[in-house]
PDB file of C-alpha atoms in Angstrom:
ATOM      1  CA  UNK A 223      10.219  -0.521   7.732  1.00  0.00           C
ATOM      2  CA  UNK A 224      11.885  -1.719  10.930  1.00  0.00           C
ATOM      3  CA  UNK A 225      10.555  -1.789  14.509  1.00  0.00           C
ATOM      4  CA  UNK A 226      14.023  -0.881  15.914  1.00  0.00           C
ATOM      5  CA  UNK A 227      13.737   2.341  13.993  1.00  0.00           C
ATOM      6  CA  UNK A 228      10.278   3.078  15.360  1.00  0.00           C
ATOM      7  CA  UNK A 229       8.287   1.983  12.401  1.00  0.00           C
ATOM      8  CA  UNK A 230       5.504  -0.650  12.741  1.00  0.00           C
ATOM      9  CA  UNK A 231       2.680  -1.746  10.465  1.00  0.00           C
ATOM     10  CA  UNK A 232       0.154  -0.248  12.895  1.00  0.00           C
ATOM     11  CA  UNK A 233       1.899   3.109  12.762  1.00  0.00           C
ATOM     12  CA  UNK A 234       2.122   3.002   8.972  1.00  0.00           C
ATOM     13  CA  UNK A 235      -1.648   2.233   8.682  1.00  0.00           C
ATOM     14  CA  UNK A 236      -2.452   5.157  10.862  1.00  0.00           C
ATOM     15  CA  UNK A 237      -0.254   7.405   8.654  1.00  0.00           C
ATOM     16  CA  UNK A 238      -1.993   6.080   5.613  1.00  0.00           C
ATOM     17  CA  UNK A 239      -5.496   6.499   6.853  1.00  0.00           C
ATOM     18  CA  UNK A 240      -4.995   9.681   8.738  1.00  0.00           C
ATOM     19  CA  UNK A 241      -5.887   8.349  12.134  1.00  0.00           C
ATOM     20  CA  UNK A 242      -4.447   8.081  15.704  1.00  0.00           C
ATOM     21  CA  UNK A 243      -1.928   5.420  16.657  1.00  0.00           C
ATOM     22  CA  UNK A 244      -0.375   4.337  19.985  1.00  0.00           C
ATOM     23  CA  UNK A 245       1.512   1.018  19.336  1.00  0.00           C
ATOM     24  CA  UNK A 246       3.522   1.134  22.517  1.00  0.00           C
ATOM     25  CA  UNK A 247       6.559   2.775  20.729  1.00  0.00           C
ATOM     26  CA  UNK A 248       4.934   5.893  19.468  1.00  0.00           C
ATOM     27  CA  UNK A 249       1.920   8.055  19.692  1.00  0.00           C
ATOM     28  CA  UNK A 250       0.805  10.110  16.757  1.00  0.00           C
ATOM     29  CA  UNK A 251      -2.402  11.766  15.522  1.00  0.00           C
ATOM     30  CA  UNK A 252      -2.560  12.242  11.772  1.00  0.00           C
ATOM     31  CA  UNK A 253      -6.241  13.391  12.076  1.00  0.00           C
ATOM     32  CA  UNK A 254      -5.398  16.927  10.837  1.00  0.00           C
ATOM     33  CA  UNK A 255      -4.933  15.390   7.315  1.00  0.00           C
ATOM     34  CA  UNK A 256      -8.199  13.452   7.374  1.00  0.00           C
ATOM     35  CA  UNK A 257      -9.696  15.833   4.832  1.00  0.00           C
ATOM     36  CA  UNK A 258      -7.065  14.968   2.288  1.00  0.00           C
ATOM     37  CA  UNK A 259      -7.794  11.191   2.433  1.00  0.00           C
ATOM     38  CA  UNK A 260      -9.598  10.102  -0.651  1.00  0.00           C
ATOM     39  CA  UNK A 261     -10.184   6.376   0.192  1.00  0.00           C
ATOM     40  CA  UNK A 262      -8.171   3.237   0.019  1.00  0.00           C
ATOM     41  CA  UNK A 263      -8.324  -0.342  -0.786  1.00  0.00           C
ATOM     42  CA  UNK A 264      -6.737  -3.802   0.048  1.00  0.00           C
ATOM     43  CA  UNK A 265      -5.137  -5.980  -2.651  1.00  0.00           C
ATOM     44  CA  UNK A 266      -5.395  -9.618  -1.701  1.00  0.00           C
ATOM     45  CA  UNK A 267      -3.455 -12.361  -3.492  1.00  0.00           C
ATOM     46  CA  UNK A 268      -5.243 -15.062  -5.314  1.00  0.00           C
ATOM     47  CA  UNK A 269      -6.700 -17.661  -3.011  1.00  0.00           C
ATOM     48  CA  UNK A 270      -6.538 -15.422   0.103  1.00  0.00           C
ATOM     49  CA  UNK A 271      -9.392 -15.765   2.799  1.00  0.00           C
ATOM     50  CA  UNK A 272     -12.049 -13.286   2.390  1.00  0.00           C
ATOM     51  CA  UNK A 273     -11.962 -12.365   6.018  1.00  0.00           C
ATOM     52  CA  UNK A 274      -8.850 -10.270   5.230  1.00  0.00           C
ATOM     53  CA  UNK A 275     -11.009  -8.065   3.012  1.00  0.00           C
ATOM     54  CA  UNK A 276     -12.161  -6.516   6.300  1.00  0.00           C
ATOM     55  CA  UNK A 277      -9.942  -3.583   7.172  1.00  0.00           C
ATOM     56  CA  UNK A 278      -9.861  -4.413  10.914  1.00  0.00           C
ATOM     57  CA  UNK A 279      -8.900  -8.065  10.273  1.00  0.00           C
ATOM     58  CA  UNK A 280      -6.255  -7.048   7.758  1.00  0.00           C
ATOM     59  CA  UNK A 281      -4.720  -4.537  10.069  1.00  0.00           C
ATOM     60  CA  UNK A 282      -4.806  -6.845  13.086  1.00  0.00           C
ATOM     61  CA  UNK A 283      -3.148  -9.715  11.118  1.00  0.00           C
ATOM     62  CA  UNK A 284      -0.444  -7.494   9.702  1.00  0.00           C
ATOM     63  CA  UNK A 285       0.368  -5.616  13.019  1.00  0.00           C
ATOM     64  CA  UNK A 286       0.415  -8.576  15.220  1.00  0.00           C
ATOM     65  CA  UNK A 287       2.881 -10.737  13.297  1.00  0.00           C
ATOM     66  CA  UNK A 288       6.155  -8.974  13.493  1.00  0.00           C
ATOM     67  CA  UNK A 289       6.853  -8.281  17.188  1.00  0.00           C
ATOM     68  CA  UNK A 290      10.784  -8.605  17.512  1.00  0.00           C
ATOM     69  CA  UNK A 291      12.583  -5.365  18.032  1.00  0.00           C
ATOM     70  CA  UNK A 292      14.614  -6.049  14.759  1.00  0.00           C
ATOM     71  CA  UNK A 293      11.461  -7.185  12.832  1.00  0.00           C
ATOM     72  CA  UNK A 294      11.003  -5.992   9.217  1.00  0.00           C
ATOM     73  CA  UNK A 295       7.282  -5.069   9.300  1.00  0.00           C
ATOM     74  CA  UNK A 296       6.729  -4.777   5.566  1.00  0.00           C
ATOM     75  CA  UNK A 297       7.695  -2.483   2.738  1.00  0.00           C
ATOM     76  CA  UNK A 298       6.225   1.037   1.763  1.00  0.00           C
ATOM     77  CA  UNK A 299       5.735   2.677  -1.473  1.00  0.00           C
ATOM     78  CA  UNK A 300       4.785   6.286  -1.825  1.00  0.00           C
ATOM     79  CA  UNK A 301       4.243   7.727  -5.338  1.00  0.00           C
ATOM     80  CA  UNK A 302       2.670  10.712  -7.057  1.00  0.00           C
ATOM     81  CA  UNK A 303      -0.196  10.223  -9.334  1.00  0.00           C
ATOM     82  CA  UNK A 304      -0.761  12.336 -12.487  1.00  0.00           C
ATOM     83  CA  UNK A 305      -3.090  15.312 -12.046  1.00  0.00           C
ATOM     84  CA  UNK A 306      -4.649  14.386 -15.410  1.00  0.00           C
ATOM     85  CA  UNK A 307      -6.027  11.228 -13.865  1.00  0.00           C
ATOM     86  CA  UNK A 308      -9.833  11.770 -12.970  1.00  0.00           C
ATOM     87  CA  UNK A 309     -10.386  11.656  -9.167  1.00  0.00           C
ATOM     88  CA  UNK A 310     -12.601   8.677  -9.385  1.00  0.00           C
ATOM     89  CA  UNK A 311      -9.837   6.673 -11.096  1.00  0.00           C
ATOM     90  CA  UNK A 312      -6.978   7.486  -8.677  1.00  0.00           C
ATOM     91  CA  UNK A 313      -7.496   4.169  -6.739  1.00  0.00           C
ATOM     92  CA  UNK A 314      -7.773   1.872  -9.778  1.00  0.00           C
ATOM     93  CA  UNK A 315      -4.785   3.607 -11.357  1.00  0.00           C
ATOM     94  CA  UNK A 316      -2.781   3.209  -8.103  1.00  0.00           C
ATOM     95  CA  UNK A 317      -3.806  -0.418  -7.814  1.00  0.00           C
ATOM     96  CA  UNK A 318      -2.767  -0.931 -11.387  1.00  0.00           C
ATOM     97  CA  UNK A 319       0.715   0.493 -10.624  1.00  0.00           C
ATOM     98  CA  UNK A 320       1.116  -2.070  -7.857  1.00  0.00           C
ATOM     99  CA  UNK A 321      -0.379  -5.013  -9.771  1.00  0.00           C
ATOM    100  CA  UNK A 322       3.097  -6.621 -10.389  1.00  0.00           C
ATOM    101  CA  UNK A 323       3.652  -7.015  -6.612  1.00  0.00           C
ATOM    102  CA  UNK A 324       0.143  -8.346  -5.998  1.00  0.00           C
ATOM    103  CA  UNK A 325       0.590 -10.896  -8.813  1.00  0.00           C
ATOM    104  CA  UNK A 326       3.604 -12.288  -7.007  1.00  0.00           C
ATOM    105  CA  UNK A 327       1.539 -12.940  -3.981  1.00  0.00           C
ATOM    106  CA  UNK A 328       1.945  -9.838  -1.917  1.00  0.00           C
ATOM    107  CA  UNK A 329      -1.004  -8.470   0.099  1.00  0.00           C
ATOM    108  CA  UNK A 330      -1.134  -4.664   0.161  1.00  0.00           C
ATOM    109  CA  UNK A 331      -3.003  -1.862   1.585  1.00  0.00           C
ATOM    110  CA  UNK A 332      -3.049   1.455  -0.425  1.00  0.00           C
ATOM    111  CA  UNK A 333      -4.367   4.871   0.346  1.00  0.00           C
ATOM    112  CA  UNK A 334      -4.982   7.967  -1.798  1.00  0.00           C
ATOM    113  CA  UNK A 335      -4.427  11.552  -0.606  1.00  0.00           C
ATOM    114  CA  UNK A 336      -5.799  14.472  -2.539  1.00  0.00           C
ATOM    115  CA  UNK A 337      -4.481  17.637  -0.892  1.00  0.00           C
ATOM    116  CA  UNK A 338      -4.277  20.996  -2.442  1.00  0.00           C
ATOM    117  CA  UNK A 339      -0.829  22.062  -3.669  1.00  0.00           C
ATOM    118  CA  UNK A 340       0.859  25.385  -3.366  1.00  0.00           C
ATOM    119  CA  UNK A 341      -0.325  26.293  -6.961  1.00  0.00           C
ATOM    120  CA  UNK A 342      -3.867  25.686  -5.746  1.00  0.00           C
ATOM    121  CA  UNK A 343      -4.269  22.632  -7.950  1.00  0.00           C
ATOM    122  CA  UNK A 344      -4.468  19.118  -6.277  1.00  0.00           C
ATOM    123  CA  UNK A 345      -1.522  16.855  -5.585  1.00  0.00           C
ATOM    124  CA  UNK A 346      -2.781  13.351  -5.760  1.00  0.00           C
ATOM    125  CA  UNK A 347      -0.584  10.654  -4.512  1.00  0.00           C
ATOM    126  CA  UNK A 348      -0.675   7.224  -3.066  1.00  0.00           C
ATOM    127  CA  UNK A 349       0.742   5.579   0.231  1.00  0.00           C
ATOM    128  CA  UNK A 350       1.018   1.893   0.245  1.00  0.00           C
ATOM    129  CA  UNK A 351       2.055  -0.939   2.623  1.00  0.00           C
ATOM    130  CA  UNK A 352       3.156  -4.224   1.124  1.00  0.00           C
ATOM    131  CA  UNK A 353       3.428  -7.421   3.104  1.00  0.00           C
ATOM    132  CA  UNK A 354       6.639  -9.411   3.098  1.00  0.00           C
ATOM    133  CA  UNK A 355       4.941 -12.477   4.469  1.00  0.00           C
ATOM    134  CA  UNK A 356       2.577 -14.902   2.799  1.00  0.00           C
ATOM    135  CA  UNK A 357      -1.037 -14.426   3.594  1.00  0.00           C
ATOM    136  CA  UNK A 358      -2.228 -17.744   4.857  1.00  0.00           C
ATOM    137  CA  UNK A 359      -5.748 -18.749   5.966  1.00  0.00           C
ATOM    138  CA  UNK A 360      -4.939 -17.785   9.721  1.00  0.00           C
ATOM    139  CA  UNK A 361      -2.857 -14.835   8.963  1.00  0.00           C
ATOM    140  CA  UNK A 362       0.546 -13.799   7.823  1.00  0.00           C
ATOM    141  CA  UNK A 363       3.019 -16.754   7.649  1.00  0.00           C
ATOM    142  CA  UNK A 364       6.538 -17.108   6.412  1.00  0.00           C
ATOM    143  CA  UNK A 365       8.607 -14.387   4.927  1.00  0.00           C
ATOM    144  CA  UNK A 366       9.527 -14.548   1.144  1.00  0.00           C
ATOM    145  CA  UNK A 367      13.124 -13.618   0.851  1.00  0.00           C
ATOM    146  CA  UNK A 368      12.668 -13.189  -2.810  1.00  0.00           C
ATOM    147  CA  UNK A 369      10.404 -10.364  -2.197  1.00  0.00           C
ATOM    148  CA  UNK A 370      12.888  -8.458  -0.066  1.00  0.00           C
ATOM    149  CA  UNK A 371      15.544  -8.992  -2.760  1.00  0.00           C
ATOM    150  CA  UNK A 372      13.133  -7.526  -5.375  1.00  0.00           C
ATOM    151  CA  UNK A 373      12.866  -4.317  -3.310  1.00  0.00           C
ATOM    152  CA  UNK A 374      16.574  -4.061  -2.943  1.00  0.00           C
ATOM    153  CA  UNK A 375      17.421  -4.917  -6.553  1.00  0.00           C
ATOM    154  CA  UNK A 376      19.519  -2.310  -8.173  1.00  0.00           C
ATOM    155  CA  UNK A 377      19.270  -0.165  -5.003  1.00  0.00           C
ATOM    156  CA  UNK A 378      15.507  -0.092  -5.218  1.00  0.00           C
ATOM    157  CA  UNK A 379      15.510   1.395  -8.654  1.00  0.00           C
ATOM    158  CA  UNK A 380      13.974  -1.815 -10.129  1.00  0.00           C
ATOM    159  CA  UNK A 381      10.975  -1.641  -7.873  1.00  0.00           C
ATOM    160  CA  UNK A 382      10.408   2.185  -8.647  1.00  0.00           C
ATOM    161  CA  UNK A 383      10.685   1.372 -12.301  1.00  0.00           C
ATOM    162  CA  UNK A 384       7.897  -1.161 -12.084  1.00  0.00           C
ATOM    163  CA  UNK A 385       5.569   1.291 -10.463  1.00  0.00           C
ATOM    164  CA  UNK A 386       6.491   4.118 -12.929  1.00  0.00           C
ATOM    165  CA  UNK A 387       6.216   1.793 -15.970  1.00  0.00           C
ATOM    166  CA  UNK A 388       2.714   0.772 -14.998  1.00  0.00           C
ATOM    167  CA  UNK A 389       1.656   4.333 -14.247  1.00  0.00           C
ATOM    168  CA  UNK A 390       2.859   5.278 -17.758  1.00  0.00           C
ATOM    169  CA  UNK A 391       1.080   2.362 -19.336  1.00  0.00           C
ATOM    170  CA  UNK A 392      -2.181   3.322 -17.550  1.00  0.00           C
ATOM    171  CA  UNK A 393      -1.960   6.907 -18.530  1.00  0.00           C
ATOM    172  CA  UNK A 394      -1.129   6.182 -22.182  1.00  0.00           C
ATOM    173  CA  UNK A 395      -4.223   4.032 -22.570  1.00  0.00           C
ATOM    174  CA  UNK A 396      -7.916   4.535 -21.887  1.00  0.00           C
ATOM    175  CA  UNK A 397      -7.985   5.330 -18.196  1.00  0.00           C
ATOM    176  CA  UNK A 398     -11.672   4.209 -17.989  1.00  0.00           C
ATOM    177  CA  UNK A 399     -10.616   0.756 -19.134  1.00  0.00           C
ATOM    178  CA  UNK A 400      -7.437   0.165 -17.164  1.00  0.00           C
ATOM    179  CA  UNK A 401      -6.405  -3.378 -17.843  1.00  0.00           C
ATOM    180  CA  UNK A 402      -5.438  -4.763 -14.434  1.00  0.00           C
ATOM    181  CA  UNK A 403      -5.631  -8.093 -12.720  1.00  0.00           C
ATOM    182  CA  UNK A 404      -7.577  -6.325  -9.941  1.00  0.00           C
ATOM    183  CA  UNK A 405     -10.865  -4.337 -10.349  1.00  0.00           C
ATOM    184  CA  UNK A 406     -10.099  -0.903  -8.965  1.00  0.00           C
ATOM    185  CA  UNK A 407     -12.370   1.690  -7.542  1.00  0.00           C
ATOM    186  CA  UNK A 408     -13.595   0.212  -4.399  1.00  0.00           C
ATOM    187  CA  UNK A 409     -14.082   2.459  -1.417  1.00  0.00           C
ATOM    188  CA  UNK A 410     -13.622   1.732   2.255  1.00  0.00           C
ATOM    189  CA  UNK A 411     -16.943   0.049   2.557  1.00  0.00           C
ATOM    190  CA  UNK A 412     -15.821  -2.583   0.041  1.00  0.00           C
ATOM    191  CA  UNK A 413     -12.056  -2.681   0.537  1.00  0.00           C
ATOM    192  CA  UNK A 414     -10.820  -5.909  -0.816  1.00  0.00           C
ATOM    193  CA  UNK A 415      -9.618  -6.254  -4.357  1.00  0.00           C
ATOM    194  CA  UNK A 416      -8.151  -9.546  -5.610  1.00  0.00           C
ATOM    195  CA  UNK A 417      -5.325 -10.261  -7.806  1.00  0.00           C
ATOM    196  CA  UNK A 418      -6.189 -12.551 -10.600  1.00  0.00           C
ATOM    197  CA  UNK A 419      -2.787 -14.076 -10.659  1.00  0.00           C
ATOM    198  CA  UNK A 420      -2.786 -17.954 -10.359  1.00  0.00           C
TER     199      UNK A 420
END
């Protein structure tokens, strides 16, 4: 996700939360999809300041850090969620799918959409933004090159396999007892979920 291609963290958050954005480079209103939004949550790495549990603080910290025209503003992950997953468990299952990244120290924001598909069933899916900088007490700090390499490993197939593998693991087990280093299911009035990684 690069600024020089017109992508910023602020624009991504607007897309994920179905809101309006004017980041100086683009204006877009995703409000027509607001009815499809089914909540979201923030994954904070172990030891992160509780102030970043607040959506406004998190968005501000993420969107103000990378200002160069060639800046890499984070990584994104978009993936389908099985229709068999009960609606109330979509967020914890999506968080479980991203737990490997959170355990490595990445802060992330994920959002669930639950639109009606062409066959009149629902099409649950997740949109996520993952930081490529360490979340420090005063905001996002230095980049972690190894995180970037992880996303590029095997032409991104490795990262996709991590997500797919954990989705399979979640769905093969008891969905009501998803074993994850975070406690899923928070709504936007209680956004932050914490990785238990040390």
